[in-house]
Coordinates of C-alpha atoms and ligand atoms in Angstrom, one line a residue:
Chain A
M1 CA 105.8 95.9 79.4
K2 CA 106.8 97.3 82.9
Y3 CA 104.1 97.6 85.5
A4 CA 104.5 99.4 88.8
I5 CA 102.0 99.4 91.6
V6 CA 102.4 101.7 94.6
G7 CA 100.6 100.3 97.7
S8 CA 100.3 96.7 98.9
G9 CA 96.6 96.8 99.8
V10 CA 93.8 94.8 98.3
S11 CA 93.5 97.0 95.2
G12 CA 97.2 96.6 94.4
I13 CA 96.9 92.8 94.9
A14 CA 93.8 92.6 92.7
A15 CA 95.6 94.6 90.0
I16 CA 98.4 92.1 89.9
E17 CA 96.0 89.2 89.5
A18 CA 94.3 91.1 86.7
I19 CA 97.6 91.9 84.9
R20 CA 98.7 88.3 85.2
S21 CA 95.4 87.1 83.7
V22 CA 96.3 89.0 80.5
D23 CA 100.1 89.3 80.5
R24 CA 102.1 86.4 81.9
S25 CA 105.5 87.8 81.1
G26 CA 105.5 91.5 81.7
E27 CA 107.6 92.8 84.6
V28 CA 105.5 93.6 87.7
V29 CA 106.8 95.5 90.7
M30 CA 104.9 96.4 93.8
I31 CA 106.2 99.0 96.2
G32 CA 104.6 99.2 99.7
D33 CA 105.6 101.1 102.9
D34 CA 103.5 99.1 105.3
P35 CA 106.0 96.8 107.1
H36 CA 103.3 94.2 107.4
G37 CA 102.5 94.1 103.6
F38 CA 99.1 92.8 102.6
Y39 CA 96.6 91.9 105.3
S40 CA 92.9 92.2 106.0
R41 CA 92.6 95.7 107.4
P42 CA 88.9 95.3 108.3
G43 CA 90.0 92.2 110.2
L44 CA 92.0 94.4 112.6
A45 CA 88.7 94.9 114.4
Y46 CA 88.5 91.2 115.2
Y47 CA 92.1 91.1 116.2
L48 CA 91.3 93.7 118.7
T49 CA 88.4 91.8 120.2
G50 CA 90.5 88.7 120.3
E51 CA 88.4 86.7 117.8
L52 CA 91.5 86.2 115.7
H53 CA 95.3 86.4 116.2
D54 CA 97.4 88.6 114.0
K55 CA 98.9 85.8 112.0
A56 CA 95.4 84.9 110.7
L57 CA 95.0 88.3 109.0
Y58 CA 97.4 87.5 106.2
P59 CA 95.4 86.0 103.3
R60 CA 98.4 84.9 101.2
T61 CA 101.3 82.5 101.7
S62 CA 104.7 83.3 100.2
D63 CA 104.2 80.4 97.8
E64 CA 101.1 82.1 96.5
Y65 CA 103.0 85.4 96.0
R66 CA 105.6 83.5 94.1
Q67 CA 103.0 82.2 91.7
M68 CA 101.8 85.7 91.1
N69 CA 105.2 86.4 89.8
F70 CA 106.1 89.9 90.9
R71 CA 108.8 91.7 92.7
Y72 CA 108.0 93.3 96.0
V73 CA 109.9 96.3 97.2
K74 CA 109.6 97.5 100.8
G75 CA 109.7 101.3 100.8
R76 CA 108.0 104.5 100.1
V77 CA 107.7 106.2 96.8
K78 CA 108.3 109.9 97.1
G79 CA 108.0 111.1 93.5
V80 CA 106.7 110.3 90.0
L81 CA 108.7 111.7 87.1
R82 CA 105.9 111.6 84.5
E83 CA 108.0 112.6 81.5
A84 CA 110.6 110.0 82.1
R85 CA 108.1 107.5 83.6
V86 CA 110.2 106.8 86.6
L87 CA 109.3 106.4 90.3
E88 CA 111.7 107.8 92.9
L89 CA 111.9 106.0 96.2
E90 CA 112.8 107.4 99.6
N91 CA 115.9 105.2 99.7
Q92 CA 117.2 107.0 96.6
T93 CA 116.6 104.2 94.2
S94 CA 114.3 104.5 91.2
I95 CA 112.0 102.2 89.2
A96 CA 110.9 102.7 85.6
Y97 CA 107.4 102.0 84.5
D98 CA 105.2 101.9 81.3
R99 CA 102.0 101.6 83.3
L100 CA 101.7 102.8 86.9
L101 CA 98.9 102.2 89.5
I102 CA 98.6 104.5 92.4
A103 CA 96.8 102.4 95.1
T104 CA 98.0 104.3 98.2
G105 CA 94.8 104.0 100.1
A106 CA 93.7 106.5 102.8
Q107 CA 94.9 107.3 106.2
A108 CA 93.3 108.4 109.5
L109 CA 93.0 112.1 110.1
P110 CA 95.1 113.0 113.0
L111 CA 93.8 114.3 116.3
E112 CA 94.8 117.9 116.5
M113 CA 94.8 119.2 120.1
P114 CA 97.1 119.6 123.0
G115 CA 98.3 116.2 124.2
A116 CA 97.5 114.4 120.9
N117 CA 101.1 113.1 120.8
L118 CA 101.2 111.6 124.2
E119 CA 101.9 108.0 124.7
G120 CA 98.5 106.3 124.9
V121 CA 96.7 108.2 122.1
F122 CA 95.8 105.7 119.3
K123 CA 94.1 105.5 116.0
L124 CA 93.2 102.2 114.2
D125 CA 94.6 102.3 110.7
H126 CA 97.3 99.7 110.4
M127 CA 98.5 96.5 111.9
E128 CA 101.0 98.5 113.9
D129 CA 98.3 100.6 115.4
A130 CA 96.4 97.5 116.5
K131 CA 99.5 96.0 118.1
R132 CA 100.2 99.2 120.0
I133 CA 96.7 99.4 121.3
L134 CA 96.8 95.8 122.5
K135 CA 100.1 96.4 124.2
R136 CA 98.6 99.2 126.2
A137 CA 95.1 97.8 126.8
R138 CA 94.7 96.6 130.4
R139 CA 91.8 95.0 132.2
G140 CA 90.3 97.5 134.7
K141 CA 91.9 100.5 133.1
T142 CA 90.0 103.3 131.4
A143 CA 89.8 104.4 127.8
V144 CA 88.1 107.4 126.2
V145 CA 87.0 107.0 122.6
V146 CA 86.1 109.8 120.3
G147 CA 84.9 109.9 116.7
G148 CA 82.2 108.2 114.7
G149 CA 81.3 105.6 112.1
I150 CA 82.3 102.0 112.2
T151 CA 85.9 102.4 113.4
A152 CA 85.0 104.3 116.5
L153 CA 82.7 101.4 117.5
E154 CA 85.4 98.9 116.6
L155 CA 87.7 100.7 119.1
V156 CA 85.0 100.8 121.7
E157 CA 84.2 97.1 121.3
G158 CA 87.8 96.0 121.1
L159 CA 88.7 97.8 124.3
L160 CA 85.7 96.5 126.1
A161 CA 86.6 93.0 125.1
R162 CA 90.0 93.6 126.7
G163 CA 88.3 94.4 129.9
M164 CA 88.7 98.2 129.9
N165 CA 86.1 100.7 131.1
V166 CA 85.1 102.7 128.1
H167 CA 83.8 106.3 127.8
Y168 CA 82.5 107.1 124.3
L169 CA 82.2 110.8 123.6
L170 CA 79.8 112.0 121.0
R171 CA 79.8 115.7 120.0
G172 CA 76.2 115.7 118.9
D173 CA 72.9 114.2 119.8
R174 CA 73.5 110.7 118.5
Y175 CA 75.8 108.1 116.9
W176 CA 76.6 108.2 113.2
S177 CA 73.9 110.7 112.2
G178 CA 75.1 111.0 108.6
V179 CA 74.1 107.5 107.8
L180 CA 71.8 106.1 110.5
D181 CA 68.4 107.6 111.3
E182 CA 67.5 108.6 114.8
H183 CA 65.9 105.4 115.7
E184 CA 68.8 103.3 114.4
S185 CA 71.3 105.5 116.3
K186 CA 69.3 104.9 119.5
I187 CA 69.2 101.1 119.0
V188 CA 73.0 101.1 118.8
E189 CA 73.4 103.5 121.8
A190 CA 71.1 101.4 123.9
R191 CA 73.1 98.3 123.2
L192 CA 76.4 100.1 124.0
Q193 CA 75.0 101.0 127.3
V194 CA 73.9 97.5 128.1
E195 CA 77.5 96.4 127.2
G196 CA 78.7 98.8 129.9
V197 CA 79.9 101.7 127.8
T198 CA 79.5 105.1 129.3
L199 CA 78.1 107.3 126.6
H200 CA 78.5 111.1 126.8
H201 CA 76.4 113.2 124.3
H202 CA 77.4 116.8 123.5
A203 CA 80.8 116.0 124.8
E204 CA 83.8 117.4 123.0
L205 CA 87.4 116.5 123.8
I206 CA 89.6 119.5 123.7
E207 CA 92.8 118.2 125.4
V208 CA 94.5 115.0 126.3
M209 CA 96.1 115.4 129.7
G210 CA 99.4 113.8 130.4
K211 CA 102.0 113.2 133.0
K212 CA 105.6 112.0 132.1
N213 CA 104.5 111.9 128.5
R214 CA 101.6 109.4 129.3
V215 CA 97.9 109.9 129.1
I216 CA 96.2 110.5 132.4
G217 CA 93.0 112.2 131.5
A218 CA 90.7 113.9 128.9
R219 CA 89.5 117.5 129.2
L220 CA 86.1 118.3 127.7
L221 CA 84.9 121.6 126.3
D222 CA 82.3 122.0 129.1
G223 CA 85.1 122.0 131.6
R224 CA 84.8 118.4 132.8
T225 CA 87.7 116.1 133.0
L226 CA 87.7 112.3 132.8
K227 CA 90.5 110.2 134.2
C228 CA 91.8 107.7 131.7
D229 CA 94.8 105.7 130.6
M230 CA 94.2 105.8 126.9
V231 CA 92.5 107.9 124.2
A232 CA 91.5 106.3 121.0
Y233 CA 90.1 108.2 118.0
A234 CA 88.5 107.7 114.6
I235 CA 87.5 111.0 113.3
G236 CA 87.7 110.3 109.6
I237 CA 90.1 109.4 106.9
R238 CA 91.9 111.2 104.0
P239 CA 93.1 109.6 100.8
R240 CA 96.9 109.6 100.5
L241 CA 97.2 112.1 97.7
E242 CA 100.8 113.3 98.2
L243 CA 102.2 111.4 95.2
A244 CA 99.3 112.4 92.8
I245 CA 99.7 116.0 93.8
Q246 CA 103.4 116.0 93.4
A247 CA 103.0 114.4 90.0
G248 CA 100.5 117.0 89.0
L249 CA 97.6 114.6 88.4
A250 CA 94.0 115.8 88.6
V251 CA 92.7 115.5 92.1
D252 CA 89.7 116.6 94.1
R253 CA 89.0 114.8 97.4
G254 CA 90.7 111.8 95.8
I255 CA 92.5 111.1 92.5
L256 CA 90.0 111.6 89.7
V257 CA 89.7 108.6 87.3
N258 CA 87.6 107.7 84.3
E259 CA 85.6 104.5 84.0
F260 CA 88.8 102.7 83.1
M261 CA 90.4 103.8 86.4
Q262 CA 92.7 106.0 84.4
T263 CA 93.9 109.4 85.6
N264 CA 94.4 112.4 83.3
D265 CA 97.8 110.8 82.5
P266 CA 97.0 107.8 80.3
H267 CA 100.0 105.9 81.7
I268 CA 98.8 106.3 85.3
F269 CA 95.8 104.6 86.9
A270 CA 94.4 104.8 90.4
A271 CA 92.2 102.5 92.4
G272 CA 90.8 101.8 95.9
D273 CA 90.4 104.3 98.8
V274 CA 92.6 106.9 97.1
A275 CA 90.5 107.0 94.0
Q276 CA 87.4 109.3 93.5
V277 CA 85.1 107.4 91.2
Y278 CA 82.0 108.4 89.3
D279 CA 78.9 107.0 90.9
P280 CA 76.0 106.8 88.4
A281 CA 73.5 106.5 91.2
V282 CA 74.3 110.0 92.6
G283 CA 75.6 111.6 89.5
R284 CA 79.0 112.6 90.8
S285 CA 82.4 111.2 91.8
V286 CA 82.6 109.9 95.3
L287 CA 85.0 108.4 97.8
D288 CA 84.6 105.0 99.5
S289 CA 86.6 103.2 102.1
L290 CA 85.4 99.8 101.3
W291 CA 87.2 96.6 100.7
G292 CA 84.9 95.2 97.9
P293 CA 85.1 98.3 95.6
A294 CA 88.8 98.6 96.3
R295 CA 89.3 95.1 95.1
Q296 CA 87.0 95.5 92.0
Q297 CA 88.7 98.8 91.1
G298 CA 92.1 97.3 91.4
Y299 CA 91.1 94.4 89.2
A300 CA 89.6 96.7 86.5
A301 CA 92.7 99.0 86.6
G302 CA 95.0 95.9 86.2
L303 CA 93.1 94.7 83.1
N304 CA 93.2 98.2 81.5
M305 CA 96.9 98.5 82.3
A306 CA 97.5 95.2 80.5
G307 CA 95.6 96.4 77.5
K308 CA 92.3 94.7 78.1
T309 CA 89.9 97.6 78.0
T310 CA 87.3 97.1 80.7
A311 CA 84.9 99.7 82.2
Y312 CA 84.3 99.7 85.9
I313 CA 80.7 100.7 86.8
K314 CA 80.3 101.5 90.4
A315 CA 77.7 99.4 92.1
P316 CA 75.7 100.8 95.1
P317 CA 78.2 100.5 98.0
F318 CA 77.4 98.2 100.8
N319 CA 78.9 97.0 104.0
V320 CA 78.0 94.4 106.6
T321 CA 79.3 95.3 110.0
R322 CA 78.6 94.9 113.6
L323 CA 77.4 97.9 115.5
A324 CA 77.4 97.2 119.2
G325 CA 77.2 93.5 118.4
L326 CA 74.3 93.9 116.1
T327 CA 74.9 92.8 112.5
T328 CA 74.0 95.7 110.2
T329 CA 74.0 95.9 106.5
I330 CA 74.0 99.2 104.8
I331 CA 73.2 99.4 101.0
G332 CA 73.0 102.3 98.6
A333 CA 71.9 105.8 99.5
V334 CA 70.4 106.0 103.0
G335 CA 71.6 109.1 104.8
G336 CA 71.8 112.8 104.5
G337 CA 72.1 114.1 108.1
H338 CA 75.0 116.0 109.5
D339 CA 77.6 114.2 111.6
E340 CA 79.6 116.2 114.1
D341 CA 81.9 113.3 115.0
L342 CA 83.4 112.7 111.6
V343 CA 85.2 114.8 109.0
G344 CA 84.2 113.3 105.7
I345 CA 84.0 109.5 105.7
A346 CA 85.5 106.9 108.0
R347 CA 86.7 103.3 107.4
G348 CA 84.1 100.9 106.0
D349 CA 82.2 103.9 104.8
S350 CA 81.0 105.5 101.6
E351 CA 80.1 109.0 100.6
T352 CA 77.2 107.6 98.6
W353 CA 75.4 106.4 101.8
R354 CA 75.2 110.0 102.9
S355 CA 73.3 111.1 99.9
L356 CA 69.6 111.5 100.5
P357 CA 67.8 109.8 97.7
D358 CA 64.7 111.1 96.1
A359 CA 62.7 108.4 97.9
L360 CA 60.1 107.7 100.5
V361 CA 61.1 105.8 103.6
A362 CA 59.5 102.6 104.7
Q363 CA 60.4 101.2 108.1
S364 CA 59.6 98.3 110.4
G365 CA 60.8 96.8 113.6
F366 CA 61.5 98.8 116.6
D367 CA 64.0 97.1 118.9
V368 CA 66.6 94.6 117.7
N369 CA 65.5 93.7 114.3
H370 CA 65.1 96.8 112.2
L371 CA 64.6 97.4 108.5
R372 CA 64.6 100.7 106.6
L373 CA 64.0 100.9 102.9
M374 CA 64.5 103.9 100.6
V375 CA 61.7 103.5 98.1
G376 CA 62.2 105.3 94.8
E377 CA 59.7 105.5 91.9
Q378 CA 60.6 102.1 90.5
R379 CA 63.6 100.9 92.4
L380 CA 64.8 100.6 95.9
L381 CA 67.6 103.1 96.3
G382 CA 69.0 102.0 99.7
A383 CA 68.4 99.9 102.7
V384 CA 69.5 99.4 106.3
V385 CA 69.1 96.0 107.8
M386 CA 69.8 95.6 111.5
G387 CA 69.7 92.4 113.5
D388 CA 68.0 89.5 111.5
Q389 CA 69.9 89.3 108.3
T390 CA 67.4 87.2 106.3
L391 CA 66.7 90.1 104.0
S392 CA 70.3 91.2 103.6
Y393 CA 71.1 89.1 100.5
P394 CA 67.8 89.8 98.7
L395 CA 68.1 93.5 99.3
Q396 CA 71.7 93.6 98.2
K397 CA 70.6 92.1 94.9
I398 CA 67.4 94.2 94.6
V399 CA 69.3 97.5 95.1
S400 CA 72.4 96.7 93.1
E401 CA 70.7 95.0 90.2
R402 CA 68.2 97.8 90.0
I403 CA 65.2 95.5 90.1
D404 CA 61.9 97.0 89.2
I405 CA 59.8 97.1 92.4
S406 CA 56.7 98.9 91.0
S407 CA 54.5 95.9 91.7
I408 CA 55.2 96.2 95.5
R409 CA 55.7 99.9 95.9
E410 CA 52.3 100.7 97.2
K411 CA 52.4 97.8 99.6
L412 CA 55.7 99.0 101.0
L413 CA 54.4 102.5 101.5
A414 CA 51.1 101.5 103.1
A415 CA 50.6 102.5 106.7
D416 CA 51.8 99.7 109.1
A417 CA 53.1 97.7 106.1
R418 CA 55.0 94.6 107.1
I419 CA 57.7 95.5 104.7
G420 CA 59.9 92.6 105.6
D421 CA 57.2 90.1 104.5
V422 CA 56.5 92.1 101.4
V423 CA 60.2 91.9 100.4
V424 CA 60.4 88.2 101.2
E425 CA 57.4 87.4 99.1
F426 CA 58.6 89.6 96.2
W427 CA 62.0 87.9 96.3
A428 CA 60.5 84.4 96.3
G429 CA 58.4 85.4 93.3
L430 CA 61.6 86.6 91.5
R431 CA 63.4 83.4 92.1
N432 CA 60.5 81.3 90.7
Chain B
M1 CA 80.0 91.6 124.4
A2 CA 79.6 91.3 120.7
I3 CA 77.5 88.4 119.8
L4 CA 78.9 85.7 117.6
G5 CA 77.0 83.4 115.4
L6 CA 74.6 86.0 113.9
F7 CA 73.9 83.8 111.0
Q8 CA 72.9 80.8 112.9
H9 CA 69.7 80.4 111.0
D10 CA 71.9 79.4 108.1
V11 CA 73.6 76.8 110.3
K12 CA 70.3 75.3 111.3
K13 CA 69.5 74.8 107.7
H14 CA 72.5 72.5 107.7
A15 CA 70.6 69.9 109.7
V16 CA 68.1 69.6 106.8
L17 CA 70.6 69.4 104.1
A18 CA 72.1 66.0 104.2
S19 CA 74.5 67.0 101.5
G20 CA 75.3 70.6 101.6
L21 CA 78.4 72.7 100.9
V22 CA 79.7 76.0 102.0
A23 CA 79.3 78.7 99.4
P24 CA 80.8 82.1 99.7
N25 CA 79.6 85.5 98.5
P26 CA 82.9 87.3 97.7
A27 CA 81.3 90.7 97.5
R28 CA 80.7 90.5 101.3
C29 CA 84.1 89.1 102.3
V30 CA 86.9 91.2 103.6
Q31 CA 89.4 88.3 103.9
C32 CA 89.6 88.6 107.7
G33 CA 90.2 84.9 108.0
I34 CA 87.9 84.1 110.9
C35 CA 86.6 81.2 108.7
T36 CA 90.1 79.7 108.1
F37 CA 91.1 80.3 111.6
N38 CA 88.2 78.3 113.0
C39 CA 88.1 75.5 110.5
P40 CA 88.6 72.3 112.6
V41 CA 90.2 70.5 109.6
G42 CA 92.4 73.3 108.4
I43 CA 90.7 74.2 105.1
D44 CA 91.6 77.6 103.8
V45 CA 88.0 78.7 103.5
R46 CA 89.1 82.3 103.0
A47 CA 90.9 81.4 99.8
H48 CA 87.6 79.9 98.5
A49 CA 85.8 83.1 99.4
W50 CA 88.3 85.2 97.5
R51 CA 87.8 83.1 94.4
G52 CA 84.1 82.8 94.9
E53 CA 84.3 79.0 94.8
P54 CA 82.2 76.7 97.0
V55 CA 84.2 74.6 99.5
I56 CA 84.3 71.4 97.7
H57 CA 86.8 69.5 99.7
N58 CA 87.0 65.9 100.9
H59 CA 87.8 66.9 104.4
C60 CA 85.0 69.4 104.8
L61 CA 82.7 68.2 107.6
T62 CA 80.1 70.8 106.8
C63 CA 80.2 71.4 110.5
G64 CA 79.1 75.0 110.0
E65 CA 81.8 76.6 112.1
C66 CA 82.9 79.0 109.4
V67 CA 79.4 79.9 108.4
M68 CA 78.5 80.6 112.0
R69 CA 81.6 82.6 112.8
C70 CA 81.8 84.8 109.7
P71 CA 80.9 88.2 111.1
R72 CA 79.6 89.4 107.7
G73 CA 77.4 86.6 106.5
S74 CA 79.7 85.9 103.6
L75 CA 79.3 82.1 103.8
R76 CA 76.2 80.0 103.6
F77 CA 75.1 76.5 103.1
E78 CA 73.9 75.5 99.7
K79 CA 72.4 72.2 98.6
T80 CA 75.0 70.2 96.7
D81 CA 74.7 68.5 93.5
L82 CA 75.5 65.0 94.9
F83 CA 77.8 64.3 92.0
A84 CA 79.9 67.5 92.4
K85 CA 83.6 66.7 92.2
R86 CA 85.4 66.8 95.5
K87 CA 89.0 67.7 95.7
P88 CA 91.2 65.1 97.3
Ligands
FAD501 C1 90.1 99.4 111.1 C2 89.5 99.3 109.7 C3 88.2 98.8 109.5 C4 87.6 98.7 108.2 N1 86.4 98.2 108.1 C5 85.9 97.9 106.9 C6 84.6 97.3 106.7 O1 83.9 97.0 107.7 N2 84.2 97.1 105.5 C7 84.9 97.4 104.4 O2 84.5 97.2 103.3 N3 86.1 98.1 104.5 C8 86.6 98.3 105.7 N4 87.8 99.0 105.9 C9 88.4 99.6 104.7 C10 89.2 98.7 103.8 O3 90.2 98.1 104.5 C11 89.8 99.6 102.7 O4 88.8 100.1 101.9 C12 90.8 98.9 101.8 O5 91.8 98.3 102.6 C13 91.3 99.8 100.8 O6 92.3 99.2 100.0 P1 93.4 100.0 99.2 O7 94.2 99.0 98.4 O8 92.7 101.1 98.4 O9 94.3 100.7 100.3 P2 95.1 100.3 101.6 O10 94.6 99.0 102.1 O11 95.0 101.4 102.5 O12 96.5 100.1 101.0 C14 97.3 101.1 100.6 C15 98.8 100.8 100.9 O13 99.6 101.8 100.2 C16 100.7 102.0 101.1 N5 101.3 103.4 100.6 C17 100.7 104.6 100.7 N6 101.5 105.5 100.2 C18 102.6 104.9 99.8 C19 103.8 105.4 99.1 N7 104.0 106.6 98.8 N8 104.8 104.4 98.9 C20 104.6 103.1 99.2 N9 103.5 102.6 99.8 C21 102.5 103.5 100.1 C22 100.1 102.0 102.5 O14 101.1 101.8 103.4 C23 99.1 100.9 102.3 O15 99.7 99.7 102.7 C24 88.4 99.1 107.1 C25 89.7 99.6 107.3 C26 90.3 99.7 108.6 C27 91.7 100.2 108.7

C-alpha cells in the first residue's frame, strides 16, 4: 500500500503514527512546503515573547522521524490526478498513491489595502513570519496591530515583550465580540491598558503608509494617522483548499469529510484545519483551527487509510490560552455576537464557539477571576474560565462528556449563585 | 507583561506530596516545548505529554518547573503509586 500525506503539520504527523500502528511495511511519503517542517505553531507566540527559543519548537528529533519510517519530500504539491492516483509536484516530479491525506492546514487572510506589501507589514502564521517579526522588532519603536482573536493578542503581547510601543486598533466596540461577552472583553481590554497598550476603538486601518518601501505610519478611516515602524495583522484564516478544488473534491468553507475523515473520493482523506467536520453539538459541519482536533483527526484519518475503520466524533472544541496575561479556557458553544475584526475564524479558534446555544447564562466573578457557564436543559453546553483555572479541568470533562447536571441546574441559575462553588461540589460528588 | 506560573496552585500541592509525579493532559498540550526547555535535568517532558504518559524518570526532581511554566495547564502533579516503575 502507498500512502501519501500532503502537509507536515500535526495532523499529517499524527496520521503517520496511526498508519504505522496498523501497517509496518506500507510505503509512506509526506510532502510539505514549509521549509521548517513540523513545529509547534501555537508555540510561535511564546517564541515571540522570548519564553522559548526557536529550536525548542521542534517536537521531534531526526532519530524519531527515522523510527516512524517514512520518506519526506520538501516541496509543494500542485495537482492531484484522481483517475491515475498521482500527485504532481511543483518541481515537475510525481508521486503515486493508493491512499492520500490532504492535511494542508489554513493560512492567514491577507491584508488588502494600499501599502500592505511594504516592508514591515507582518502576519503570524509560520516560523518564517515569527523570525521576520523578531528581526524587525526594536525596543522603543512603535507597532500598530489590527485584527482579532487570539493571534492578534499574541502579536500585541509579543511586540510589547520586545519593548515596542503598541497601538491595537479595534473596528468595533470591544475585543473578540464573537466569542467573549461584553464583560470578558472589558476584562481583557483593561489588562491590555495596564500593560501599556494603546487601545483604539472604532478605529479602522485603511492604508499602511511607507517611505522607501518601509512602513512609516498607519492611516485610519476617520482621517487620523499614527506614526509607526511596523504593522501586524491577524484578521482571520482560510483553509488551503487549492488542491481539493483542483482535484474536484467536495468543498464548502473547508474540505467536506464524513466521520471517517474521507472526502467524496474514497481514496482521499482530509484532516486538520483544512477539513470541515460534522459537529453533532451544533448539527452542522464546522471549521476549527485547533491543535488538539487536528491531531485527533489526523490520527483517525491514518487509521482509516490503513484499513482500520474508526469513526471520529468531534468533541466540544476547547482551548486554553492567555489573553493579556490572563489564562482563559474556552469550551463548547459560548458566543454568537458579531465580530468586526475577524473574517471567519482565527488561529486557536473554532466556529462552534460562536454558536449561541439554547442555554441560560450563569456568571460569577467580576474582575480577574471570571466564570461563565452556558446552562442547557440537562447539560452544560459551554464555559469560559478566566483567571483561576481550578475549574478548567472539571468543566472540560463535564462539557465534553455530556455529564447530566440536572441536579445542580437550579442552583446554577439562582440569583447570586456562587456557581464556582456549585461546580466544585458537584465535581467532588462525581469523583466519589 | 504576561504573567507566568498561572498554575502555581498545582505547584504548591507538590509540597504536600512527598512522592508525586508530573502527569500530562495531552488534549491541552500544543507541544510548544516550554516544559522541555525549562527542565533542569533535560527530560523531554513534551514527549511524555504527546504520549499522555506521566513523567516516570529517575532524574525527575519533581521540582515543578514544567508544571509552573506550562502556559496551558497541561501538566499537573499526581500522587504516585510508590512502587511505580522508574525508567533508568
Ligand atoms: C500563531 C498561531 C497560534 C495558534 N494558537 C493556537 C492555540 O492557542 N491553540 C490551538 O489549539 N491551536 C492554535 N493554533 C492552531 C494550530 O497550530 C493548528 O490548528 C494546527 O497547526 C493545524 O494543523 P494542520 O496539520 O491541520 O495544519 P498546519 O499546521 O497548518 O500544517 C499544514 C502544512 O501543510 C503545508 N502545505 C499546504 N499546502 C501544501 C501543498 N500544496 N504542498 C505541500 N505542503 C503544503 C503547509 O506549509 C503546512 O506546513 C495556532 C496557530 C498559529 C499559527
